[in-house]
Amino acid sequence: QVQLVESGGGLVQPGGSLRLNCAVSGRTFGSDTMGWFRQAPGKEREFVAAISGSGGGTYYADSMKGRFTIARGNAKNTVYLQMNSLKPEDTAVYYCAADPAPFYRGTTLFDSWGQGTQVTVSS
């Protein structure tokens, strides 16, 4: 089992930036594919981005391409989500998740989740 703790959320104005962090402990960090998901009030959870165990492969939802960047620091057991050009519709609770496979295999096999961090984009 892997433990995930998100941080970095908060209130930001439209057009602003935030960086989310996910501290990971448990399984060997470099063996997991890591992902970010989000859930807005009244909506289903949706995929944001994922990164393979080696960091060599990154995957994004279409609406986040060009604005969000996922990265991992394997030496620090941390996954990051840099979010730029934020919009009010990006307001949601953002969750970090882990899939025990080292390569990305879609959005349905993430088996460990953090508690989430709130991101609010508002003027």
Coordinates of C-alpha atoms in Angstrom, one line a residue:
Q1 CA 0.0 0.0 0.0
V2 CA 1.2 3.5 -0.8
Q3 CA 0.3 6.6 1.2
L4 CA -0.2 9.9 -0.6
V5 CA -0.4 13.4 0.9
E6 CA -1.3 16.4 -1.3
S7 CA -0.5 20.0 -0.6
G8 CA -0.3 23.3 -2.4
G9 CA -3.9 24.1 -3.0
G10 CA -5.5 27.4 -2.3
L11 CA -7.3 30.5 -3.7
V12 CA -5.9 32.0 -6.9
Q13 CA -7.2 34.6 -9.3
P14 CA -8.1 33.7 -12.9
G15 CA -4.9 33.6 -15.0
G16 CA -2.8 32.8 -12.0
S17 CA -0.7 29.7 -11.2
L18 CA -0.4 27.1 -8.5
R19 CA 1.9 24.1 -7.9
L20 CA 0.4 21.1 -6.2
N21 CA 2.7 18.6 -4.5
C22 CA 2.1 14.9 -3.6
A23 CA 4.3 13.3 -1.1
V24 CA 4.5 9.5 -1.6
S25 CA 5.5 6.8 0.9
G26 CA 5.1 3.0 0.9
R27 CA 5.8 1.2 -2.4
T28 CA 9.0 1.8 -4.2
F29 CA 8.3 5.2 -5.7
G30 CA 9.8 4.7 -9.1
S31 CA 7.7 1.6 -9.8
D32 CA 4.4 3.4 -9.8
T33 CA 2.6 5.5 -12.4
M34 CA 1.3 8.6 -10.7
G35 CA -1.7 10.6 -11.6
W36 CA -3.7 13.7 -10.7
F37 CA -7.5 13.8 -10.8
R38 CA -10.0 16.4 -9.8
Q39 CA -13.6 16.6 -8.7
A40 CA -15.7 19.7 -8.8
P41 CA -18.9 20.1 -6.8
G42 CA -21.7 18.2 -8.3
K43 CA -19.5 16.6 -10.9
E44 CA -17.8 13.3 -11.4
R45 CA -14.1 12.9 -10.8
E46 CA -12.1 13.5 -13.9
F47 CA -8.6 12.7 -15.0
V48 CA -6.1 15.5 -15.2
A49 CA -2.6 14.1 -15.9
A50 CA -0.4 11.1 -15.4
I51 CA 3.3 10.3 -15.4
S52 CA 5.0 6.9 -15.8
G53 CA 7.3 5.4 -13.2
S54 CA 10.5 6.6 -14.9
G55 CA 9.0 10.0 -15.7
G56 CA 9.6 9.4 -19.4
G57 CA 5.9 9.4 -20.3
T58 CA 3.4 12.1 -19.5
Y59 CA -0.3 12.1 -20.3
Y60 CA -2.9 14.9 -20.1
A61 CA -6.6 15.5 -20.4
D62 CA -7.2 17.6 -23.5
S63 CA -8.5 20.6 -21.6
M64 CA -5.3 20.7 -19.5
K65 CA -2.7 20.4 -22.3
G66 CA -0.5 23.4 -22.5
R67 CA -1.6 24.8 -19.2
F68 CA -0.7 22.0 -16.7
T69 CA 2.6 20.1 -16.3
I70 CA 3.1 17.0 -14.3
A71 CA 6.5 16.0 -13.0
R72 CA 8.1 13.7 -10.5
G73 CA 11.1 14.0 -8.3
N74 CA 12.0 10.4 -7.7
A75 CA 14.8 11.3 -5.3
K76 CA 12.2 13.2 -3.2
N77 CA 9.3 10.8 -3.6
T78 CA 7.2 13.6 -4.8
V79 CA 4.9 14.3 -7.7
Y80 CA 4.1 17.8 -8.8
L81 CA 1.3 19.4 -10.8
Q82 CA 2.2 22.9 -12.1
M83 CA -1.0 24.7 -13.1
N84 CA -0.8 27.9 -15.2
S85 CA -3.5 30.1 -16.7
L86 CA -6.0 28.9 -14.2
K87 CA -9.7 29.4 -15.0
P88 CA -12.7 29.4 -12.7
E89 CA -13.7 26.1 -14.1
D90 CA -10.5 24.6 -12.8
T91 CA -12.0 25.0 -9.3
A92 CA -12.1 21.5 -7.7
V93 CA -10.6 19.2 -5.2
Y94 CA -7.4 17.8 -6.7
Y95 CA -6.4 14.2 -5.8
C96 CA -3.1 12.4 -6.3
A97 CA -3.2 8.8 -7.2
A98 CA -0.9 5.8 -7.8
D99 CA -1.1 2.9 -10.1
P100 CA 1.4 0.1 -9.3
A101 CA 2.3 -0.4 -12.9
P102 CA 5.4 1.5 -14.1
F103 CA 3.8 2.4 -17.3
Y104 CA 0.6 4.3 -18.0
R105 CA -2.4 2.0 -18.7
G106 CA -5.4 4.3 -18.5
T107 CA -7.3 6.0 -15.8
T108 CA -9.1 3.1 -14.2
L109 CA -6.3 1.2 -12.4
F110 CA -5.1 3.8 -9.9
D111 CA -5.5 2.0 -6.6
S112 CA -4.2 4.4 -4.0
W113 CA -5.6 7.9 -3.4
G114 CA -4.7 10.9 -1.3
Q115 CA -7.2 13.0 0.7
G116 CA -7.2 15.8 -1.8
T117 CA -6.4 19.5 -1.8
Q118 CA -8.8 22.3 -2.7
V119 CA -8.1 24.6 -5.5
T120 CA -10.3 27.7 -5.9
V121 CA -10.0 30.0 -8.9
S122 CA -11.9 33.2 -8.3
S123 CA -11.5 36.9 -8.4

